[in-house]
Coordinates of C-alpha atoms in Angstrom, one line a residue:
M1 CA 103.5 -58.0 59.0
I2 CA 104.9 -58.5 62.5
S3 CA 101.7 -58.7 63.8
I4 CA 100.9 -61.3 61.3
F5 CA 103.8 -63.0 62.1
G6 CA 102.8 -63.2 65.7
I7 CA 99.4 -64.7 64.8
V8 CA 100.9 -67.6 62.8
L9 CA 103.6 -68.5 65.4
S10 CA 101.3 -68.4 67.9
L11 CA 98.6 -70.7 66.2
F12 CA 101.5 -73.0 65.6
L13 CA 102.6 -73.0 69.3
L14 CA 99.0 -73.5 70.0
M15 CA 98.9 -76.8 67.9
Y16 CA 102.2 -78.0 69.5
L17 CA 101.8 -77.7 72.8
A18 CA 98.7 -79.0 72.5
Y19 CA 99.8 -81.8 70.7
K20 CA 102.4 -82.4 73.8
G21 CA 99.8 -82.4 76.3
F22 CA 99.5 -78.9 77.5
S23 CA 95.9 -77.4 78.8
V24 CA 94.2 -75.7 75.8
I25 CA 92.7 -73.8 79.0
I26 CA 96.2 -72.6 80.0
L27 CA 97.7 -72.5 76.6
A28 CA 94.8 -70.1 74.8
P29 CA 94.8 -66.7 77.2
V30 CA 99.0 -67.1 77.1
L31 CA 99.0 -67.6 73.5
A32 CA 96.5 -65.1 72.5
M33 CA 98.5 -62.2 75.1
F34 CA 101.6 -63.5 73.2
A35 CA 100.4 -62.4 69.6
V36 CA 99.0 -59.4 71.2
L37 CA 102.8 -58.5 72.2
W38 CA 103.9 -59.1 68.5
S39 CA 101.0 -56.9 67.5
G40 CA 102.8 -53.9 69.2
A41 CA 99.7 -53.3 72.0
A42 CA 101.6 -54.1 75.0
N43 CA 100.1 -51.6 76.7
E44 CA 96.6 -52.8 76.2
M45 CA 97.6 -56.4 77.3
L46 CA 94.9 -56.4 80.1
G47 CA 92.1 -55.0 78.1
F48 CA 92.7 -57.7 75.5
Y49 CA 92.5 -60.4 78.3
S50 CA 89.6 -58.8 80.5
Q51 CA 87.4 -57.3 77.2
I52 CA 88.1 -59.3 74.5
F53 CA 89.3 -63.0 75.8
M54 CA 86.9 -63.4 78.8
T55 CA 84.3 -61.9 77.0
G56 CA 84.8 -64.3 74.1
L57 CA 85.2 -67.4 76.5
G58 CA 82.0 -66.4 78.6
G59 CA 79.6 -65.3 75.3
Y60 CA 80.5 -69.2 74.1
I61 CA 79.9 -70.6 77.6
I62 CA 76.7 -68.8 78.1
K63 CA 75.3 -69.9 74.6
Y64 CA 76.2 -73.4 74.6
F65 CA 76.7 -74.7 78.0
P66 CA 73.3 -76.0 78.2
L67 CA 73.9 -78.3 75.3
F68 CA 77.4 -79.6 76.9
L69 CA 75.5 -80.2 80.0
L70 CA 72.3 -82.1 78.4
G71 CA 74.4 -84.3 76.0
A72 CA 77.3 -85.0 79.0
L73 CA 74.2 -86.4 81.1
F74 CA 72.5 -87.9 78.2
G75 CA 75.5 -90.0 77.5
K76 CA 75.8 -90.8 81.1
L77 CA 72.5 -92.3 81.4
M78 CA 72.6 -94.0 78.6
D79 CA 76.0 -95.8 79.3
A80 CA 74.9 -96.4 83.2
S81 CA 71.3 -97.4 82.3
G82 CA 73.0 -100.2 79.8
S83 CA 71.1 -99.2 76.8
A84 CA 74.3 -98.1 74.7
R85 CA 75.6 -101.6 75.2
S86 CA 72.2 -102.9 74.6
I87 CA 72.1 -101.3 71.1
A88 CA 75.9 -102.5 70.4
Q89 CA 75.4 -106.5 71.1
F90 CA 71.9 -106.2 69.0
L91 CA 73.5 -104.9 66.1
V92 CA 76.2 -107.4 66.2
N93 CA 73.7 -110.5 67.2
K94 CA 71.6 -109.3 64.0
L95 CA 73.9 -108.5 61.4
G96 CA 76.3 -111.6 62.6
H97 CA 79.6 -112.1 62.6
H98 CA 80.4 -112.0 58.7
Q99 CA 79.5 -108.3 59.1
A100 CA 81.8 -107.5 61.8
M101 CA 82.6 -104.4 61.1
L102 CA 79.7 -103.2 59.5
S103 CA 78.1 -104.2 63.3
I104 CA 80.4 -102.0 64.9
V105 CA 80.3 -98.6 63.0
L106 CA 76.6 -98.9 63.2
S107 CA 76.5 -99.1 66.8
C108 CA 78.9 -96.0 66.9
A109 CA 76.8 -94.6 64.1
I110 CA 73.5 -95.0 65.9
L111 CA 74.3 -94.3 69.2
T112 CA 76.2 -90.9 68.2
Y113 CA 73.3 -89.4 65.8
G114 CA 71.3 -90.2 69.0
G115 CA 73.3 -88.0 71.2
V116 CA 75.7 -90.1 73.0
S117 CA 78.9 -88.6 73.4
L118 CA 82.1 -90.2 71.6
F119 CA 83.8 -91.1 75.1
V120 CA 80.5 -93.1 76.2
V121 CA 80.4 -95.0 72.5
G122 CA 84.0 -95.9 72.5
F123 CA 83.5 -97.3 76.5
A124 CA 80.3 -99.4 75.4
V125 CA 81.3 -100.4 72.2
F126 CA 85.0 -101.3 72.2
P127 CA 84.7 -103.9 74.8
I128 CA 82.2 -106.0 72.2
A129 CA 84.4 -105.2 69.2
S130 CA 87.3 -106.3 71.1
A131 CA 85.7 -109.9 71.5
L132 CA 84.2 -110.1 68.3
F133 CA 87.3 -109.0 66.2
K134 CA 89.3 -112.0 68.8
Q135 CA 86.9 -114.2 67.8
L136 CA 87.1 -113.7 64.2
G137 CA 90.7 -113.0 63.7
I138 CA 90.4 -109.5 62.6
P139 CA 93.5 -107.3 63.7
K140 CA 92.8 -105.0 66.9
R141 CA 94.1 -102.2 65.1
L142 CA 91.5 -101.5 63.1
I143 CA 88.9 -101.1 65.9
P144 CA 90.0 -97.1 66.5
A145 CA 89.3 -96.6 62.7
A146 CA 86.0 -98.4 62.8
I147 CA 84.8 -96.4 66.0
M148 CA 85.9 -93.2 64.4
L149 CA 84.3 -93.8 60.9
G150 CA 80.7 -94.4 63.1
A151 CA 81.3 -91.9 65.7
L152 CA 83.3 -88.9 64.3
T153 CA 82.8 -88.5 60.7
F154 CA 78.8 -88.5 59.2
T155 CA 77.0 -88.7 62.5
M156 CA 79.1 -85.4 63.6
T157 CA 78.9 -83.5 60.9
A158 CA 76.5 -84.4 57.9
L159 CA 73.4 -86.4 58.5
P160 CA 70.6 -84.0 59.0
G161 CA 69.3 -83.3 62.6
T162 CA 72.6 -84.8 64.2
P163 CA 72.7 -83.0 67.9
A164 CA 76.7 -82.8 68.0
I165 CA 77.7 -79.5 68.9
Q166 CA 79.7 -79.3 65.6
N167 CA 76.3 -78.9 63.8
A168 CA 74.8 -76.9 66.3
I169 CA 77.6 -74.1 66.2
P170 CA 76.7 -72.6 62.7
M171 CA 73.1 -72.1 63.8
P172 CA 73.0 -68.9 65.6
F173 CA 75.6 -67.5 62.7
F174 CA 73.7 -68.3 59.7
D175 CA 69.8 -68.3 61.6
T176 CA 69.6 -72.1 60.6
D177 CA 68.7 -75.6 62.2
T178 CA 70.4 -78.7 62.5
Y179 CA 68.3 -79.8 59.4
A180 CA 70.2 -77.5 57.1
A181 CA 70.8 -78.5 53.8
P182 CA 69.6 -82.4 54.3
I183 CA 69.7 -84.1 51.0
L184 CA 73.3 -82.6 50.6
G185 CA 74.2 -84.0 54.0
I186 CA 72.7 -87.4 52.9
I187 CA 74.9 -87.3 50.2
A188 CA 78.0 -86.5 52.0
S189 CA 77.1 -89.0 54.7
I190 CA 76.7 -91.9 52.1
I191 CA 80.1 -90.6 50.3
M192 CA 82.1 -91.1 54.1
F193 CA 80.2 -94.3 54.9
A194 CA 80.5 -96.3 51.9
G195 CA 84.1 -95.1 51.5
G196 CA 85.2 -95.8 55.0
M197 CA 83.5 -99.3 55.0
W198 CA 85.1 -100.1 51.6
W199 CA 88.2 -99.2 53.2
L200 CA 87.8 -101.2 56.3
N201 CA 86.8 -104.4 54.4
K202 CA 89.7 -104.1 52.2
R203 CA 92.4 -103.6 55.2
V204 CA 90.4 -106.9 56.7
R205 CA 90.6 -109.1 53.3
D206 CA 94.4 -107.7 53.2
A207 CA 95.0 -109.0 57.0
H208 CA 93.2 -112.3 56.2
T209 CA 95.4 -112.6 53.1
K210 CA 98.5 -112.2 55.0
Q211 CA 97.1 -114.5 58.3
E212 CA 97.8 -111.6 60.6
G213 CA 95.2 -112.2 63.0
Y214 CA 94.0 -110.3 66.1
G215 CA 97.5 -109.4 67.2
H216 CA 99.3 -110.2 70.4
H217 CA 98.4 -108.0 73.1
P218 CA 99.6 -109.6 76.7
Y219 CA 98.2 -107.0 78.7
E220 CA 94.5 -106.7 77.5
V221 CA 92.0 -107.6 80.2
E222 CA 88.8 -109.2 78.4
A223 CA 85.7 -107.3 79.7
K224 CA 83.1 -109.3 81.1
F225 CA 79.3 -107.9 81.7
D226 CA 76.0 -109.1 82.9
D227 CA 73.8 -109.5 80.1
R228 CA 70.8 -110.0 82.2
R229 CA 70.8 -106.4 83.7
L230 CA 70.7 -105.0 80.3
P231 CA 67.4 -103.6 78.9
S232 CA 65.7 -104.9 75.9
V233 CA 66.9 -103.5 72.5
Y234 CA 63.7 -101.9 72.0
L235 CA 63.5 -99.8 75.0
A236 CA 67.3 -98.8 74.6
F237 CA 66.2 -97.2 71.1
V238 CA 63.1 -95.4 72.6
P239 CA 65.6 -92.4 74.0
I240 CA 67.4 -92.0 70.8
V241 CA 64.6 -92.1 68.6
F242 CA 62.6 -89.7 70.7
V243 CA 65.9 -87.4 70.4
I244 CA 65.7 -87.2 66.5
L245 CA 61.6 -87.1 66.6
C246 CA 61.5 -84.0 69.4
N247 CA 64.3 -82.3 67.8
F248 CA 62.5 -82.4 64.3
I249 CA 59.2 -81.7 66.2
L250 CA 60.4 -78.5 68.1
S251 CA 62.5 -76.5 65.4
K252 CA 60.0 -77.3 62.5
F253 CA 56.6 -77.1 64.1
A254 CA 56.1 -76.4 67.9
F255 CA 58.5 -73.3 68.2
P256 CA 57.2 -71.7 64.9
A257 CA 53.9 -71.7 65.9
L258 CA 54.0 -70.0 68.9
D259 CA 54.1 -66.2 69.3
T260 CA 57.9 -65.3 70.0
S261 CA 57.5 -61.7 69.2
Y262 CA 58.5 -61.1 72.6
L263 CA 62.2 -61.6 71.3
A264 CA 62.3 -58.3 69.6
A265 CA 62.3 -56.6 72.9
D266 CA 65.8 -54.9 74.1
K267 CA 65.7 -57.2 77.3
F268 CA 65.9 -60.3 75.0
G269 CA 68.5 -59.0 72.8
G270 CA 66.3 -57.6 69.6
I271 CA 66.4 -60.8 68.0
T272 CA 64.0 -63.2 66.0
L273 CA 63.2 -66.6 66.7
S274 CA 65.5 -68.1 63.7
A275 CA 68.6 -67.1 65.8
V276 CA 67.7 -69.2 68.8
N277 CA 65.2 -71.8 67.1
G278 CA 67.9 -74.6 66.7
L279 CA 69.5 -74.1 70.0
W280 CA 66.3 -74.1 71.9
S281 CA 64.9 -77.4 69.7
I282 CA 68.3 -79.3 70.4
T283 CA 68.5 -78.6 73.9
C284 CA 64.9 -79.3 75.0
A285 CA 64.9 -82.7 73.0
L286 CA 68.1 -83.7 75.1
F287 CA 66.3 -82.7 78.6
F288 CA 63.0 -84.3 77.7
S289 CA 65.3 -87.6 76.7
C290 CA 67.0 -87.1 79.9
L291 CA 64.0 -87.5 81.9
L292 CA 62.3 -90.2 79.5
I293 CA 65.9 -92.6 80.1
L294 CA 65.3 -92.0 84.0
A295 CA 61.6 -93.1 83.9
L296 CA 62.2 -96.2 81.4
S297 CA 65.4 -97.3 83.6
W298 CA 64.9 -96.0 86.8
N299 CA 65.7 -99.3 88.4
R300 CA 68.7 -100.1 86.5
F301 CA 70.9 -97.3 88.0
T302 CA 72.9 -98.4 90.7
D303 CA 73.4 -94.6 92.1
I304 CA 71.5 -92.5 90.1
K305 CA 72.8 -89.3 92.2
E306 CA 76.2 -90.5 91.4
T307 CA 75.3 -91.0 87.6
L308 CA 74.0 -87.6 87.5
Q309 CA 77.1 -86.1 88.9
Q310 CA 79.5 -87.8 87.0
G311 CA 77.4 -86.5 83.6
V312 CA 77.6 -83.2 85.0
S313 CA 81.4 -83.4 85.7
S314 CA 82.0 -84.6 82.2
S315 CA 80.6 -81.8 80.8
F316 CA 83.0 -79.2 82.3
L317 CA 86.6 -79.7 80.8
P318 CA 84.9 -79.8 76.8
I319 CA 83.3 -76.7 77.1
F320 CA 85.9 -75.2 78.7
N321 CA 88.6 -76.2 76.2
T322 CA 86.4 -75.2 73.4
A323 CA 85.4 -71.9 74.8
S324 CA 89.0 -70.7 75.8
E325 CA 89.9 -71.4 72.0
V326 CA 86.8 -69.1 71.3
G327 CA 88.5 -66.4 73.8
Y328 CA 91.7 -67.2 72.0
G329 CA 90.0 -66.6 68.0
S330 CA 88.5 -63.4 69.9
V331 CA 91.5 -61.7 70.3
I332 CA 93.1 -62.6 67.2
A333 CA 90.5 -61.2 65.4
A334 CA 90.9 -57.9 67.2
L335 CA 94.4 -57.7 66.2
T336 CA 95.3 -55.4 63.2
G337 CA 97.3 -58.3 61.3
F338 CA 94.2 -60.3 61.1
V339 CA 92.5 -57.9 58.9
I340 CA 95.3 -58.7 56.5
I341 CA 94.7 -62.5 57.0
R342 CA 91.1 -62.3 56.8
D343 CA 91.1 -60.3 53.3
F344 CA 94.1 -63.0 51.7
L345 CA 91.6 -65.7 52.7
I346 CA 88.7 -64.4 51.4
G347 CA 90.4 -63.7 48.5
L348 CA 91.4 -67.1 48.1
A349 CA 87.4 -67.6 45.7
P350 CA 86.1 -63.9 46.3
N351 CA 83.0 -65.0 44.0
N352 CA 82.4 -68.2 46.1
P353 CA 82.7 -67.9 49.8
L354 CA 81.8 -71.9 50.0
I355 CA 85.3 -72.5 49.3
S356 CA 87.0 -69.7 51.5
E357 CA 84.9 -70.9 54.1
A358 CA 86.0 -74.6 53.6
I359 CA 89.4 -73.7 53.9
V360 CA 89.6 -71.3 56.8
I361 CA 87.8 -74.1 59.2
N362 CA 89.9 -76.7 57.7
V363 CA 93.2 -75.0 58.6
L364 CA 91.7 -73.9 62.1
A365 CA 90.3 -77.4 63.1
G366 CA 93.6 -78.8 62.0
I367 CA 95.8 -76.3 63.9
T368 CA 93.6 -76.7 67.2
G369 CA 93.0 -80.5 66.7
S370 CA 89.5 -79.4 67.7
A371 CA 86.4 -79.8 65.3
S372 CA 84.5 -77.7 67.7
G373 CA 87.2 -75.6 68.6
G374 CA 88.4 -74.6 64.7
L375 CA 84.6 -74.3 63.9
S376 CA 83.9 -71.7 66.8
I377 CA 87.1 -69.6 66.2
A378 CA 86.5 -69.3 62.4
L379 CA 82.9 -68.4 62.8
N380 CA 83.4 -66.0 65.9
T381 CA 86.0 -64.4 63.7
M382 CA 84.4 -64.2 60.5
G383 CA 81.0 -65.6 60.7
E384 CA 79.2 -62.1 60.0
T385 CA 81.7 -61.3 56.7
Y386 CA 80.5 -65.5 55.3
K387 CA 77.0 -64.6 56.3
A388 CA 77.2 -61.1 54.4
L389 CA 79.3 -62.8 51.4
A390 CA 76.6 -65.2 50.9
L391 CA 73.6 -63.1 50.9
E392 CA 75.5 -60.9 48.6
H393 CA 76.3 -63.9 45.8
G394 CA 72.9 -65.4 46.6
I395 CA 74.2 -68.3 48.5
S396 CA 71.7 -70.2 50.7
L397 CA 72.5 -69.7 54.6
E398 CA 71.7 -73.5 55.0
L399 CA 74.4 -74.6 52.5
M400 CA 77.2 -72.4 54.4
H401 CA 75.9 -74.0 57.5
K402 CA 76.4 -77.7 55.7
V403 CA 79.6 -76.7 54.6
A404 CA 80.9 -75.1 57.9
S405 CA 79.8 -77.9 59.8
M406 CA 81.8 -80.5 57.5
A407 CA 84.8 -78.7 57.2
S408 CA 85.3 -78.6 60.8
G409 CA 85.2 -82.7 60.9
T410 CA 88.2 -83.0 58.4
M411 CA 91.4 -81.9 59.4
D412 CA 90.8 -81.8 62.7
S413 CA 91.7 -85.9 63.1
L414 CA 95.1 -85.1 62.8
P415 CA 97.6 -87.1 65.6
H416 CA 97.3 -84.3 67.9
N417 CA 93.2 -84.3 68.1
G418 CA 92.0 -85.2 71.6
A419 CA 89.3 -87.6 70.4
V420 CA 91.7 -89.5 68.4
I421 CA 94.4 -89.8 71.5
T422 CA 91.5 -90.9 73.4
I423 CA 90.3 -93.6 71.2
I424 CA 93.8 -95.2 70.8
T425 CA 94.4 -95.1 74.5
L426 CA 90.9 -96.9 75.3
C427 CA 92.1 -99.6 72.7
G428 CA 95.5 -99.9 74.4
L429 CA 97.0 -99.3 71.2
T430 CA 99.5 -96.9 69.7
H431 CA 99.4 -94.0 66.8
K432 CA 101.9 -96.2 65.0
Q433 CA 99.8 -99.0 64.7
S434 CA 96.1 -97.4 64.1
Y435 CA 96.5 -93.9 63.1
Y436 CA 97.0 -94.7 59.5
D437 CA 93.7 -96.1 59.0
M438 CA 91.8 -93.2 61.2
F439 CA 93.4 -90.9 58.8
V440 CA 91.9 -92.6 56.2
V441 CA 88.2 -92.9 57.3
A442 CA 88.2 -89.8 59.3
I443 CA 90.4 -87.4 56.9
I444 CA 90.5 -88.6 53.3
F445 CA 86.9 -89.6 52.9
P446 CA 85.3 -86.6 54.8
L447 CA 87.6 -84.1 52.7
I448 CA 86.0 -86.1 49.2
A449 CA 82.5 -85.8 51.0
L450 CA 83.3 -81.8 51.5
V451 CA 84.3 -81.4 48.1
A452 CA 81.4 -83.1 46.6
V453 CA 78.8 -80.9 48.7
V454 CA 80.8 -77.6 47.6
T455 CA 80.7 -78.5 44.1
L456 CA 77.1 -79.7 43.9
G457 CA 75.9 -76.3 46.2
T458 CA 77.9 -74.3 43.8
M459 CA 76.0 -75.9 40.6
F460 CA 72.6 -76.4 42.2
G461 CA 72.3 -74.6 45.7
S462 CA 71.2 -75.7 48.4
F463 CA 68.6 -78.7 48.9

């Protein structure tokens, strides 16, 4: 019982201190050892640190670093070439000012579904949204929710083929690819998108009724950009379309057609293609797409070496943050008290591991304030258990993948979430001004979509 108390206390300390701004890279090992102390294994602390924590951290980096690196490079190249801003402006111009909210949400959705990181999307879209909302008298406080809806909901966890890390993490655990349970993913995406748009448009109408306007923001600097340096929208769309098509072709046709029997050898870990197909496909798709952007927009880069260096540098902190949380989860899973917690969580729905999986990942994502962190902790500690339970109860592994991915993108968006804080800061707003609408579009409707997928999956299986 003392061990369980130590685990729970360390988890809530992790949430509280992360919210206060302390680095997870420092918090994770310290609080993992704190939990070890409470478990009565103080004499084994160094062993827990070097053999369990660091092994978990290192294993995550070995598996996912290429994806973090190439994703950061792709986003930076899309930004520096002007492609991201070109796409956003095109949608605003085509949809017209009367569809301002829709154009901003779709801009974010297309960019993130194409592999561009949230941070690049935010910097590319915010200046356009700010100018547009100011012109139309739409409250600035709604911009963060619009960015969240487009960038951190259905395109992050539900749409089939999305290259987001939240869709990649479940692949090696369930031997799936990024296109797991595609129809269910589309249904969930429609629920999130339609629900979020209904809410945001309602909020715009309410603001117009109250004659609220854009709001007074005296320290806001109006962004200026030279449209003449932007690539044509057709050129800007090419890398995004290429990522999606290349990922699909490689995962469904190219790699399965190769002779990969050599993977069964001990030096390759004695695995099958299904264990690595998804990661290989999205990694190669992002790599070739980076080369394509360089080829298509070479003359638009003012300093290609600096652009590449910034992309590389921006990949380090995200992966080390998440890997540290994985190391923390590895330690927690090795403690005696965790066995009791694991059995309790599985017992919440003994005949339907989908429900247990959804609850566990939701809770961990909420505590850590990270979709990828909570998902990684859950699957690294209980992934094999959930896979075995799915096979035992005849539940599709693709369905397990989809539920795991979607569950990570719900309660993660609590106020201490890094993306929430980043978007609010970027927009020059506060939690008090903007978080309510972010909560509705990024937590309420994704939760409704998750319940729908679990229900449909339970009734009809994966499709």
